[in-house]
Short mmCIF file of C-alpha atoms in Angstrom, two decimals:
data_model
loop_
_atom_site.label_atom_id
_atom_site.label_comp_id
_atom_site.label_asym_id
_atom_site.label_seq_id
_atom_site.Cartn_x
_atom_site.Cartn_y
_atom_site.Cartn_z
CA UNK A 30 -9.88 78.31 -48.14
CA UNK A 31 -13.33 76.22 -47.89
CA UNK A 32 -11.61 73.76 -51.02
CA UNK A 33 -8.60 73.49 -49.01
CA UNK A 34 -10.37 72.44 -45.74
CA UNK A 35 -11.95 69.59 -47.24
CA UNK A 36 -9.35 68.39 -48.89
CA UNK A 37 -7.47 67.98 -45.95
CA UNK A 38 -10.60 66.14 -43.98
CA UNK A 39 -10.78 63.87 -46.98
CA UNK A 40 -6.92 62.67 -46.54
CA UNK A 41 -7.85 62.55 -42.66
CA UNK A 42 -11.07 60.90 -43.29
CA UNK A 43 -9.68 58.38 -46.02
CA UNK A 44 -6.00 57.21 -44.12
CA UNK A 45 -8.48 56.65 -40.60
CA UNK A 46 -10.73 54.40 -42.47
CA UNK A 47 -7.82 52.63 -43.73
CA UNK A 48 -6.10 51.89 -39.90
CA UNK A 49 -9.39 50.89 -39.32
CA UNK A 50 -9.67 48.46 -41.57
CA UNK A 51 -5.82 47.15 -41.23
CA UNK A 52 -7.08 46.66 -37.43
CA UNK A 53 -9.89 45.13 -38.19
CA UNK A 54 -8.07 42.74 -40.27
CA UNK A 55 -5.53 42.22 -37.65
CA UNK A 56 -8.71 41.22 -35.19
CA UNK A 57 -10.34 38.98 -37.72
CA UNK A 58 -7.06 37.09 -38.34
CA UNK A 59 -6.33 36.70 -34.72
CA UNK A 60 -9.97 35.52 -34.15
CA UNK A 61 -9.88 32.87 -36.78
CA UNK A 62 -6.65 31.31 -35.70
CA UNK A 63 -7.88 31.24 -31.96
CA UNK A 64 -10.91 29.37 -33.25
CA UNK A 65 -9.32 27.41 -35.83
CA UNK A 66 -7.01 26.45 -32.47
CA UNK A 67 -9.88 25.61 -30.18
CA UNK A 68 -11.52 23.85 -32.92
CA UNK A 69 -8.74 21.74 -33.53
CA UNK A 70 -8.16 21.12 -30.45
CA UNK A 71 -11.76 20.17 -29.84
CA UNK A 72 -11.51 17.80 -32.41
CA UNK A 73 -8.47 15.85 -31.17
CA UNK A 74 -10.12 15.53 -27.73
CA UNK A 75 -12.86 14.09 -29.57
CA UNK A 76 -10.76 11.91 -31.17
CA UNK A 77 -8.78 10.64 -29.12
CA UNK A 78 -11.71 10.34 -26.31
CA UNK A 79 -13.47 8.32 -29.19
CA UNK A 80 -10.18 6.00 -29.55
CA UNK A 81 -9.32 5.13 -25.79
CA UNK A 82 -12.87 5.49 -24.39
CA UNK A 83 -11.67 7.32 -21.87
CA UNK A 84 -14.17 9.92 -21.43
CA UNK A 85 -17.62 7.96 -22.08
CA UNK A 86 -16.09 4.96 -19.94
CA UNK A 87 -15.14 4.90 -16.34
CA UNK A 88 -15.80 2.02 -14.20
CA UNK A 89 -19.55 2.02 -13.95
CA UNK A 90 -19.58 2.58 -18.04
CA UNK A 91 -16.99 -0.48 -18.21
CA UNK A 92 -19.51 -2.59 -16.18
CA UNK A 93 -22.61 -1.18 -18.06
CA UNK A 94 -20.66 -2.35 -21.06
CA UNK A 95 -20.31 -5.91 -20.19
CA UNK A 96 -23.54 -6.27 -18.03
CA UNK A 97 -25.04 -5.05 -22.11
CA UNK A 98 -22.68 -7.56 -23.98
CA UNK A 99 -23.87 -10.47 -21.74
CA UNK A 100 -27.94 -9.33 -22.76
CA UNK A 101 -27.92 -9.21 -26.08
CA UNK A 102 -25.63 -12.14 -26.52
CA UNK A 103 -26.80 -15.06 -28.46
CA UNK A 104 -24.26 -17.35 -27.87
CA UNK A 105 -22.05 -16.24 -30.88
CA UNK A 106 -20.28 -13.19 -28.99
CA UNK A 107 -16.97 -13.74 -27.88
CA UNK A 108 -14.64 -11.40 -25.46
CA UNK A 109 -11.97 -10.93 -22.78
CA UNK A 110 -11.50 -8.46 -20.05
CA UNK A 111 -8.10 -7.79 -19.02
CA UNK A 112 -7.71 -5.81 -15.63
CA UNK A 113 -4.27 -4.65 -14.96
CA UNK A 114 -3.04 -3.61 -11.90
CA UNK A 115 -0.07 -0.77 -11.64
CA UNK A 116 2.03 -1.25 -8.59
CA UNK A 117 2.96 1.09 -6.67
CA UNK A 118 0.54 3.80 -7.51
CA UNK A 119 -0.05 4.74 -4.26
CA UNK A 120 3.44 5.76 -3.75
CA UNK A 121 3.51 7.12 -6.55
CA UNK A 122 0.77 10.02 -6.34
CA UNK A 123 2.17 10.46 -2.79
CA UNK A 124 6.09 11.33 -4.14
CA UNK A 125 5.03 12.42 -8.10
CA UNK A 126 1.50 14.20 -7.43
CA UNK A 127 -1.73 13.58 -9.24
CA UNK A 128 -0.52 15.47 -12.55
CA UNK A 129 2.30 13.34 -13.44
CA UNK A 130 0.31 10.36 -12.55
CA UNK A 131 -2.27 10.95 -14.77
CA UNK A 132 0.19 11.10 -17.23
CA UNK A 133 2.21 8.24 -16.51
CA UNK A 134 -1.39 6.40 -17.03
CA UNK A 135 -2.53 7.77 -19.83
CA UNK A 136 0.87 7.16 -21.58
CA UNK A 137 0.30 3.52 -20.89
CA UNK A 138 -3.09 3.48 -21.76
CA UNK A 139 -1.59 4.53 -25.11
CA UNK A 140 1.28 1.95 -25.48
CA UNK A 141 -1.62 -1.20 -24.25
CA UNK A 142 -3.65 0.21 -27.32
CA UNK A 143 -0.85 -0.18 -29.70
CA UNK A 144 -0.65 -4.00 -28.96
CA UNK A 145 -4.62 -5.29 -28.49
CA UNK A 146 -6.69 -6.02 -31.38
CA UNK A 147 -8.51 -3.02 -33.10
CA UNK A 148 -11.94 -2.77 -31.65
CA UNK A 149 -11.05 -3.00 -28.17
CA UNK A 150 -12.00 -0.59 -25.42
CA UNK A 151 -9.20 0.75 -22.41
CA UNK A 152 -10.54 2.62 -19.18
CA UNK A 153 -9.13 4.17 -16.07
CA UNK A 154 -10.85 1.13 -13.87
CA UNK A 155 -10.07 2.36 -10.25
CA UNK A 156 -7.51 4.25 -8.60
CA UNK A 157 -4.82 1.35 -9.57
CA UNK A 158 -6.17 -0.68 -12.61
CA UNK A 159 -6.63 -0.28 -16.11
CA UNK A 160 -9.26 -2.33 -17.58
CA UNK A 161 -9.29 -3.77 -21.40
CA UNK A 162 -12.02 -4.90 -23.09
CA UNK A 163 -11.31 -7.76 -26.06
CA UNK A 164 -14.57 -7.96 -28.41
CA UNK A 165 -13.03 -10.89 -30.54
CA UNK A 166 -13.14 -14.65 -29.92
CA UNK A 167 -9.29 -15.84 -28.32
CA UNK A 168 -8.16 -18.94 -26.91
CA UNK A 169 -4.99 -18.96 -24.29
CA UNK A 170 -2.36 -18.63 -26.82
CA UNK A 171 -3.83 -15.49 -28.01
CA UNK A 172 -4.97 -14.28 -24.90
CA UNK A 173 -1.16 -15.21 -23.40
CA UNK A 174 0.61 -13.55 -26.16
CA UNK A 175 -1.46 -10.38 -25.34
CA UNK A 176 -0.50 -10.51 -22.03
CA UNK A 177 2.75 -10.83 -22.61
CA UNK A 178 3.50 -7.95 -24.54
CA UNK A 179 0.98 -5.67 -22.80
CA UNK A 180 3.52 -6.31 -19.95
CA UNK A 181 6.50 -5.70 -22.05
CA UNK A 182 4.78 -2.88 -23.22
CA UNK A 183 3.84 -1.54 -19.38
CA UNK A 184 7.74 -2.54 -18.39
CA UNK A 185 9.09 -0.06 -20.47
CA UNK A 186 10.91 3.41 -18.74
CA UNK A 187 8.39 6.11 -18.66
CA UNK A 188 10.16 9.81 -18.72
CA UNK A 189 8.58 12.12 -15.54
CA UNK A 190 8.93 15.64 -16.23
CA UNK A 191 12.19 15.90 -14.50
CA UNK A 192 13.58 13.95 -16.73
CA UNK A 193 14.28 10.96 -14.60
CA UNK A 194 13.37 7.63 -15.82
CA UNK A 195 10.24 5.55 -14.50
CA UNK A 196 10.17 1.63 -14.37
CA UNK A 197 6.74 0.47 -14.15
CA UNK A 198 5.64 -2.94 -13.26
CA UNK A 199 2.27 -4.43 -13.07
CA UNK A 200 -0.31 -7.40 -12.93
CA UNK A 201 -2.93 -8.89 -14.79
CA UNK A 202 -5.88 -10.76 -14.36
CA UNK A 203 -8.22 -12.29 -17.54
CA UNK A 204 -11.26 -14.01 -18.54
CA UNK A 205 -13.61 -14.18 -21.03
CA UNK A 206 -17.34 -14.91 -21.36
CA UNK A 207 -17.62 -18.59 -20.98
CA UNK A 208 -19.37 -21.02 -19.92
CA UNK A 209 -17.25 -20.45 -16.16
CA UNK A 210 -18.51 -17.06 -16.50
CA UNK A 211 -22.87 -16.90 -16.66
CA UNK A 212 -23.05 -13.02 -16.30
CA UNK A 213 -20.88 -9.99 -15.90
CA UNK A 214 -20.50 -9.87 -11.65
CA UNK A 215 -19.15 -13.55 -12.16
CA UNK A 216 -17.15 -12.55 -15.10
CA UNK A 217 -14.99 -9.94 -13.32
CA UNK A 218 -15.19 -11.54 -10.01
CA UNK A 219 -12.94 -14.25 -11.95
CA UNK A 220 -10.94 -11.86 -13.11
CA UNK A 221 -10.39 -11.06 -9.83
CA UNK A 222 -9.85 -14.32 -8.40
CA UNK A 223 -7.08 -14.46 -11.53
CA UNK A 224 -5.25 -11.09 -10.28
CA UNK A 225 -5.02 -12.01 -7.09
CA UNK A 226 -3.34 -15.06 -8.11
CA UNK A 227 -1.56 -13.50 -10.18
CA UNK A 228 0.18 -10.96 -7.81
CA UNK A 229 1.40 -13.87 -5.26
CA UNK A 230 3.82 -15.05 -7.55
CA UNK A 231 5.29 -11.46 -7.81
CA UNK A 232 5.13 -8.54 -10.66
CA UNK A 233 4.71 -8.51 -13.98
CA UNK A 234 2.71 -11.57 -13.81
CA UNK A 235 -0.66 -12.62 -15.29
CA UNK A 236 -2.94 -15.14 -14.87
CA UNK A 237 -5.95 -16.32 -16.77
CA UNK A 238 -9.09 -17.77 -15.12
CA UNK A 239 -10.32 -21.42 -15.55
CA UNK A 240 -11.70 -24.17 -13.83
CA UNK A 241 -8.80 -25.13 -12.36
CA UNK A 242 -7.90 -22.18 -10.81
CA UNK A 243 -11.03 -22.25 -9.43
CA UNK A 244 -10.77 -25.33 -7.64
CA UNK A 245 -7.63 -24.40 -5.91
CA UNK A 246 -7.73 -20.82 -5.67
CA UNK A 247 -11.45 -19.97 -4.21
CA UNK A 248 -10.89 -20.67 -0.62
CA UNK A 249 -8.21 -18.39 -0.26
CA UNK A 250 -9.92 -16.23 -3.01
CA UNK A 251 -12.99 -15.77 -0.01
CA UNK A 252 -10.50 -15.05 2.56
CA UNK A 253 -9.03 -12.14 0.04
CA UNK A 254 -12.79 -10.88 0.00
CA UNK A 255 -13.22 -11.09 3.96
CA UNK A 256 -10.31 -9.19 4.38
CA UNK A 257 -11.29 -6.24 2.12
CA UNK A 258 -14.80 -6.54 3.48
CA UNK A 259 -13.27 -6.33 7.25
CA UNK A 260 -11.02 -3.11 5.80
CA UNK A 261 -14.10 -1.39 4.85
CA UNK A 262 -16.66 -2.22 7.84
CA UNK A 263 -13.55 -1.41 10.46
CA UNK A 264 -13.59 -4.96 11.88
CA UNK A 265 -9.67 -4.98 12.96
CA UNK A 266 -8.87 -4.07 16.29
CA UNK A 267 -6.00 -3.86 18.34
CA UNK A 268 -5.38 -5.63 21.73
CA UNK A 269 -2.35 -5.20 24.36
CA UNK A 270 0.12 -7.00 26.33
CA UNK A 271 1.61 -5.59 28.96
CA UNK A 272 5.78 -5.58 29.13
CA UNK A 273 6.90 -5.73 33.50
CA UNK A 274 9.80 -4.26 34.63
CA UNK A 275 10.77 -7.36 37.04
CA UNK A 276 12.51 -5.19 39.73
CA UNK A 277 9.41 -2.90 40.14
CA UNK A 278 6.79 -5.30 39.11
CA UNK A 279 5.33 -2.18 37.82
CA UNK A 280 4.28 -2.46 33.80
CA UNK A 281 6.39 -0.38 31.80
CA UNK A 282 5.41 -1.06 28.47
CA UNK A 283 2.56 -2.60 26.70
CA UNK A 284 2.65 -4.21 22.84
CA UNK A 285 -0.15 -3.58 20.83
CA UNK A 286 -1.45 -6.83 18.54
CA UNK A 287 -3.64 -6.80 15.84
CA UNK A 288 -6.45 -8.90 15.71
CA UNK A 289 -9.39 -9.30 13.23
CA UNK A 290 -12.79 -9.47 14.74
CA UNK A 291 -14.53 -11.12 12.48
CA UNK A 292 -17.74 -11.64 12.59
CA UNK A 293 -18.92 -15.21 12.33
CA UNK A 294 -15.39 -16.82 13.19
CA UNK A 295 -14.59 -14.48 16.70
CA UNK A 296 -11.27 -12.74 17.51
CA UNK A 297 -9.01 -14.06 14.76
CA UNK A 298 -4.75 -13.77 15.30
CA UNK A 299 -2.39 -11.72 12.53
CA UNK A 300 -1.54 -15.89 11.20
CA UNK A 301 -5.02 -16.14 9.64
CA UNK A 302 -5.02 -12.92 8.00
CA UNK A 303 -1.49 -11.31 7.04
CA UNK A 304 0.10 -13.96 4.84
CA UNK A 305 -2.99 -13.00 2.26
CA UNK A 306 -2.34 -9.29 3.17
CA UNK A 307 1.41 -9.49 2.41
CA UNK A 308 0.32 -10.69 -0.80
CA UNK A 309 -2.34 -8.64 -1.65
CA UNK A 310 -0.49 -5.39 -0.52
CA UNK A 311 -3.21 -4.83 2.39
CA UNK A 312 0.05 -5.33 4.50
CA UNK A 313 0.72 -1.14 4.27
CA UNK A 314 -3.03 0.03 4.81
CA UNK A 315 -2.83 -2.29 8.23
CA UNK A 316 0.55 -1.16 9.23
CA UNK A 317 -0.70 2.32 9.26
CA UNK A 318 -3.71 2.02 10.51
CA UNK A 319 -2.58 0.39 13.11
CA UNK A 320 0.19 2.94 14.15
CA UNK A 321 -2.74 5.56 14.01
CA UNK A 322 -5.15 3.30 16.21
CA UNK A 323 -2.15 3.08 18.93
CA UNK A 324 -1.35 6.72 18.95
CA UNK A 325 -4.86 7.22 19.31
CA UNK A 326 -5.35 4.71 22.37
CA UNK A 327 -2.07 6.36 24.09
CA UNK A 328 -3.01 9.86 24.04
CA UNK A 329 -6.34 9.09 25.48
CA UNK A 330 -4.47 6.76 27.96
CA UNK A 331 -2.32 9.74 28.64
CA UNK A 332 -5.23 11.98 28.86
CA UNK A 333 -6.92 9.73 31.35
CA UNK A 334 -3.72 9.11 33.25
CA UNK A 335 -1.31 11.70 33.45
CA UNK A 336 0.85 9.50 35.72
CA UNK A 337 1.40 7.11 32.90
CA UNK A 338 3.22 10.03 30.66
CA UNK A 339 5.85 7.69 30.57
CA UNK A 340 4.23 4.39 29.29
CA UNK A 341 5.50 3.23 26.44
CA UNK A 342 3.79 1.80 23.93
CA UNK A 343 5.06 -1.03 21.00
CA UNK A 344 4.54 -1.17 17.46
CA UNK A 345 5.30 -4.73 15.05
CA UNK A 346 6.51 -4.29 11.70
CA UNK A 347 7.08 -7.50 9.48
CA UNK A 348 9.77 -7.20 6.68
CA UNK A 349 7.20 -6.79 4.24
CA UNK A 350 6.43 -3.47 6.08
CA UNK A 351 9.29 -2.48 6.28
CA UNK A 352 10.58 -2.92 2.58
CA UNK A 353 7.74 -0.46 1.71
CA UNK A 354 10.08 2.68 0.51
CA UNK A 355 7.73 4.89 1.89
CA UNK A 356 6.53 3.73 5.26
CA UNK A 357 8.75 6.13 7.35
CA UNK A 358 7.33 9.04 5.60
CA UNK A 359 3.48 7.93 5.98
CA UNK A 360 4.19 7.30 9.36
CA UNK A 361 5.78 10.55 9.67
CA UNK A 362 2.93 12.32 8.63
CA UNK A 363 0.50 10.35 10.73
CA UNK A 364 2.87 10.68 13.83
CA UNK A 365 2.68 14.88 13.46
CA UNK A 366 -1.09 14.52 14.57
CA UNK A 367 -0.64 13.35 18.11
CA UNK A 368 1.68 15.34 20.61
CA UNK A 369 3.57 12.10 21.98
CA UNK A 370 7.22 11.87 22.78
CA UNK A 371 8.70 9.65 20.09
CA UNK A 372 11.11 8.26 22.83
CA UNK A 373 7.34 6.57 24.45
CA UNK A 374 6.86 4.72 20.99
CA UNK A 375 8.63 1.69 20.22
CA UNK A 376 8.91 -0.45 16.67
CA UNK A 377 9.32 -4.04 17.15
CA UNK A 378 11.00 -5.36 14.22
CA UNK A 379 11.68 -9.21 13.39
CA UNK A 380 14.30 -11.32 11.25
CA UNK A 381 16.70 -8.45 11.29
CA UNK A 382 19.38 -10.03 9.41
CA UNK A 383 17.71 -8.72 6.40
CA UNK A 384 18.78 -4.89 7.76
CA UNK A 385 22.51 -5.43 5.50
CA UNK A 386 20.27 -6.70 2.52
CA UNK A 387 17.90 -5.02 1.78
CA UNK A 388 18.49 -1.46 1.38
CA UNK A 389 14.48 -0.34 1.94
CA UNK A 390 14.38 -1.96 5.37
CA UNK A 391 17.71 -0.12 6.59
CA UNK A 392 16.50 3.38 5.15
CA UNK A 393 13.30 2.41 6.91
CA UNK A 394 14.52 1.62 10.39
CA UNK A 395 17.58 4.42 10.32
CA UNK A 396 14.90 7.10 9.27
CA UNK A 397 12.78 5.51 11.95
CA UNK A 398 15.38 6.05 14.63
CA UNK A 399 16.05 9.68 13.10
CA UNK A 400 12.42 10.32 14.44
CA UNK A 401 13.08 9.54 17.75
CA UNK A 402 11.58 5.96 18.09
CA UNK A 403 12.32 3.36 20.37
CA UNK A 404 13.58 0.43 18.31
CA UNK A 405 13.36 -3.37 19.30
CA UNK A 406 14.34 -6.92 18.11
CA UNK A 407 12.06 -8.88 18.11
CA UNK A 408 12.36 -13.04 18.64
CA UNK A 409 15.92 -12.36 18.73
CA UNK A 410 18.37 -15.59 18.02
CA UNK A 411 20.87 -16.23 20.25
CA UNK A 412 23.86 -17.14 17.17
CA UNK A 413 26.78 -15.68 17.44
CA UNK A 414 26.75 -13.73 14.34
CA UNK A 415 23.36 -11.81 15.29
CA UNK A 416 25.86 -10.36 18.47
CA UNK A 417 28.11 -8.97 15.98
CA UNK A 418 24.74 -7.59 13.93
CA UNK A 419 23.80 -5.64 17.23
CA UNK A 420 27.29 -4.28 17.87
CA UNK A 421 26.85 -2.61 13.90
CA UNK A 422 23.57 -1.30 14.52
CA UNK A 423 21.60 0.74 17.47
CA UNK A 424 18.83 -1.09 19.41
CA UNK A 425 17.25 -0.07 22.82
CA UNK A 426 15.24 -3.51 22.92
CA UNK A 427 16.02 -7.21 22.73
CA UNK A 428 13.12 -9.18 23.27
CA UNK A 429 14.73 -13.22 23.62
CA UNK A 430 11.99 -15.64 21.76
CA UNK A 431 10.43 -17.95 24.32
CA UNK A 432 11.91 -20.83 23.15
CA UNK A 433 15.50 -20.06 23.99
CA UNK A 434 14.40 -19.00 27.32
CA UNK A 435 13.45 -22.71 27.85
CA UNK A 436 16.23 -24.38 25.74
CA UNK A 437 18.82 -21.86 28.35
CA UNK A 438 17.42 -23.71 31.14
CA UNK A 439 18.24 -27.49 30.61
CA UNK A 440 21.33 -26.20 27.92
CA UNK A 441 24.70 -25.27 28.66
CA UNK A 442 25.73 -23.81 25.75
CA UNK A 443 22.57 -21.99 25.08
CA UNK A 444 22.42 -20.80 28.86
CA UNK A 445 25.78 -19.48 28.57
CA UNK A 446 24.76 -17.31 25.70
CA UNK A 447 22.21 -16.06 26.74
CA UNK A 448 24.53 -14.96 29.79
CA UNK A 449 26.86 -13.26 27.18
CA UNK A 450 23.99 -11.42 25.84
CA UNK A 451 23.15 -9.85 29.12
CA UNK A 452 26.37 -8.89 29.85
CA UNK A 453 26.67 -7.33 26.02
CA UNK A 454 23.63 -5.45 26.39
CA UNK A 455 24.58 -3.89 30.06
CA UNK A 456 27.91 -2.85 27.86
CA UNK A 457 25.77 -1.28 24.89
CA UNK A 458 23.04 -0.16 26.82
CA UNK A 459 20.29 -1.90 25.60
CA UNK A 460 17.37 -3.67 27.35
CA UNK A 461 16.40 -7.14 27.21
CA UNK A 462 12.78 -8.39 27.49
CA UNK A 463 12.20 -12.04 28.40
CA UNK A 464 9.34 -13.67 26.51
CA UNK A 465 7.22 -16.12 27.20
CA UNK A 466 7.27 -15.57 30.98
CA UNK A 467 4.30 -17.98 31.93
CA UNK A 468 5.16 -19.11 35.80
CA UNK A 469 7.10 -18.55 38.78
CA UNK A 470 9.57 -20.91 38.15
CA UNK A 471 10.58 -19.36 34.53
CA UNK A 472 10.25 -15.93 36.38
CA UNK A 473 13.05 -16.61 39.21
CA UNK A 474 15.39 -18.06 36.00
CA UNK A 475 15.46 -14.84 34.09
CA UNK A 476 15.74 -12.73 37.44
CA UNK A 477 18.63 -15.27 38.08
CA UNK A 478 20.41 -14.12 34.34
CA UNK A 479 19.65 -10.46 35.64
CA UNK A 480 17.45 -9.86 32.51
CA UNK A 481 15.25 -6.70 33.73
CA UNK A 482 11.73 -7.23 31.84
CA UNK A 483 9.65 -9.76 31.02
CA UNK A 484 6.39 -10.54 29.30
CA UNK A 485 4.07 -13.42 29.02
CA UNK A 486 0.96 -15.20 30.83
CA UNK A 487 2.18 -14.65 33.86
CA UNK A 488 1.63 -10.82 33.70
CA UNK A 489 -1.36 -10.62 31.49
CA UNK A 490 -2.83 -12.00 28.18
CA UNK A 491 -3.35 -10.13 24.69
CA UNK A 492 -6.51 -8.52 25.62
CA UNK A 493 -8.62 -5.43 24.35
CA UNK A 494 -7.29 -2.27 25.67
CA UNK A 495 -10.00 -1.97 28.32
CA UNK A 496 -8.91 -4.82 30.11
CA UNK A 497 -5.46 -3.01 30.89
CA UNK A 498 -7.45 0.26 32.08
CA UNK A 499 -6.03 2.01 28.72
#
């Protein structure tokens, strides 16, 4: 009986200790893969970290790097930086989102390093640019062919995760340690000065510094730096112009303006700063901005005034604006801030005969209408073929350009259109705005056509909105 017993503990005892161990196998096998995984993984990280630079060099690294280069060089060190700037990035984060953006960068981070010389050094510069560092002596030929097919390179579809292909385009800017170039803040402010040139003359363009450009390039080069100076130390402003209903002589409207205050030259008009902010892109941080600063200045006015709730207030957009593919959307999120009728907000738009051809700026404006906006032509020319435009399209605004005011008086032909357009818009039911109303005497003509608003002089400079009681 006792024998038995034990027996049968010993077959218990001796199949348990064998589970055991197949589990404990099981554990140890599952263990060593998940390391061997991690490791691995570790390891490529490491690797690849240690190829791109990615990790140990971000923009104050990258400057560390060539503020070092420039110390312990002894004349017989030769490099290039390349910066290259990826249009559109802004955009894109806003409709892609920050995880396929990162990717989209870090795949062409991986396609520049297939085509620079070994050796060199890539790093996520800012929000926009990649920066390249060249540790090998290169005249403009080589420096030219690198550009080239980094942009080739850069041009090439990228694959989102939806599957939909990506065209990318981009600009760069290069120098190299010379004698145009006596330490590393002058280095990559010429590599600035090179990018900025670069992106007037459209995308997918590079330019590399010298003298030359120098010479030509640094006043306007300045102005660039102003301009991102004035961005960052809030130094635009907007002021107003009132818009009279002529019947009432009552102010219906006013148009905001921007205007740079700058600090050594005074108030400064949109002609001395926005043909460099067109080119620059700067164009879309002051178009929103200033959309912001006016709904701002009317709700307060609104606030202060409760009378005024139906003041309307004017926006300009310049085609550049406007063939931004995403300015109705950032303006849609900045208008659900501010509880103001959309019917108190106008858009003053100019050269509308672009509307058939270019498909952003139609999207733009129809989206812009779908919001409830006010829409207005602005400097509106008095052809024949721009009356057909505004039978196509929907305007509540016509504002005629001063000169044709003038040229309708001692004209005819012009008079006589401008007659026809009055008559047109009382048939479409639009408004017209007479500009450039600066006396009495141009005041009693355009009452005499039976055009119903006017603005100029006469009722009130551009002036800050405290002037105007806003």
């Amino acid at each position: 009986m006792i024998t038995s017993l034990l027996e049968e503990n010993n077959l218990n005892l001796d199949l348990g200790v064998y589970i055991l161990l197949v589990v404990l196998f099981f554990l140890f096998c599952i263990g060593a893969c998940v390391f061997l995984f991690f490791g691995i993984r570790k390891d490529r990280n490491r690797l690849i970290a240690e190829k791109y630079k990615i990790k140990e060099l971000d923009r104050i690294g990258f400057e560390e790097l060539l503020k070092h280069k420039y110390e312990i060089n002894r004349g017989d060190l030769h490099f290039s930086v390349i910066l290259i700037q990826i249009d559109g990035m802004a955009d894109m984060k806003l409709s892609l989102g920050e995880r396929q953006v990162k990717k989209i960068t870090q795949m062409l981070r991986e396609r520049i390093m297939r085509v620079i010389p070994r050796g060199s050094k890539i790093c996520d510069y800012d929000d926009e640019c990649l920066a390249v560092y060249i540790e090998e002596h290169m005249d403009n030929i080589g420096l030219t062919n690198i550009a080239t097919v980094t942009i080739s390179e850069c041009n090439k579809p990228v694959t989102l995760l939806t599957r939909a292909k990506l065209n990318i385009n981009v600009n760069l800017g290069i120098a190299s340690n010379n004698e145009f170039s006596a330490d590393s803040v002058a280095l990559l402010q010429n590599i600035e000065l090179a990018l900025v040139t670069a992106k007037k003359d459209g995308l997918n363009k590079f330019v590399i510094y010298s003298e030359v450009l120098a010479e030509t390039q640094t006043d306007e080069y300045k102005q660039y730096q102003d301009i991102k100076a004035a961005i960052a130390e809030h130094q635009f402003t907007l002021f107003y112009q009132p818009i009279y209903d002529l019947n009432r002589n009552k102010a219906i409207a006013y148009e905001s303006l921007v205007r740079w205050q700058h600090p050594a030259l005074g108030v400064l008009t949109p002609v001395k700063f926005l043909p460099i902010m067109e080119q620059t892109g700067d164009i879309n941080w002051i178009g929103s901005w200033a959309f912001e600063e006016l709904l701002r200045r009317q709700t307060k006015h609104y606030k202060d005034h409760p009378e005024d709730s139906e003041l309307i207030f004017s926006l300009n957009l310049s085609p550049k604006q406007l063939m931004y593919p995403h300015l109705a959307e950032e303006f849609r999120k900045i208008y659900k801030r501010f509880k103001i009728p959309a019917k108190n907000i106008c858009m003053e738009i100019v050269e509308f005969a672009m509307f058939d051809k270019v498909p952003e700026v139609s999207s733009n404006i129809l989206k812009l209408t779908q919001m409830g906006f006010k829409i207005a032509v602005d400097d509106f020319g008095l052809e024949m073929s721009s009356l057909k435009t505004l039978e196509d399209l929907q305007f509540d605004w016509v504002k005629l350009d001063r000169k044709f005011i003038e040229q309708a008086q001692d004209d005819f032909l012009i008079g006589g259109l401008v007659e026809t357009l009055v008559g047109f818009a009382e048939k479409k039911n639009f408004a017209i705005v007479a500009e450039g109303v600066e006396d009495e005497v141009i005041l009693d003509y355009i009452k005499g056509l039976k055009i119903g608003y006017g603005q100029g002089y006469h009722y009130g400079k551009p002036q800050p909105p405290e002037e105007y009681n806003l």
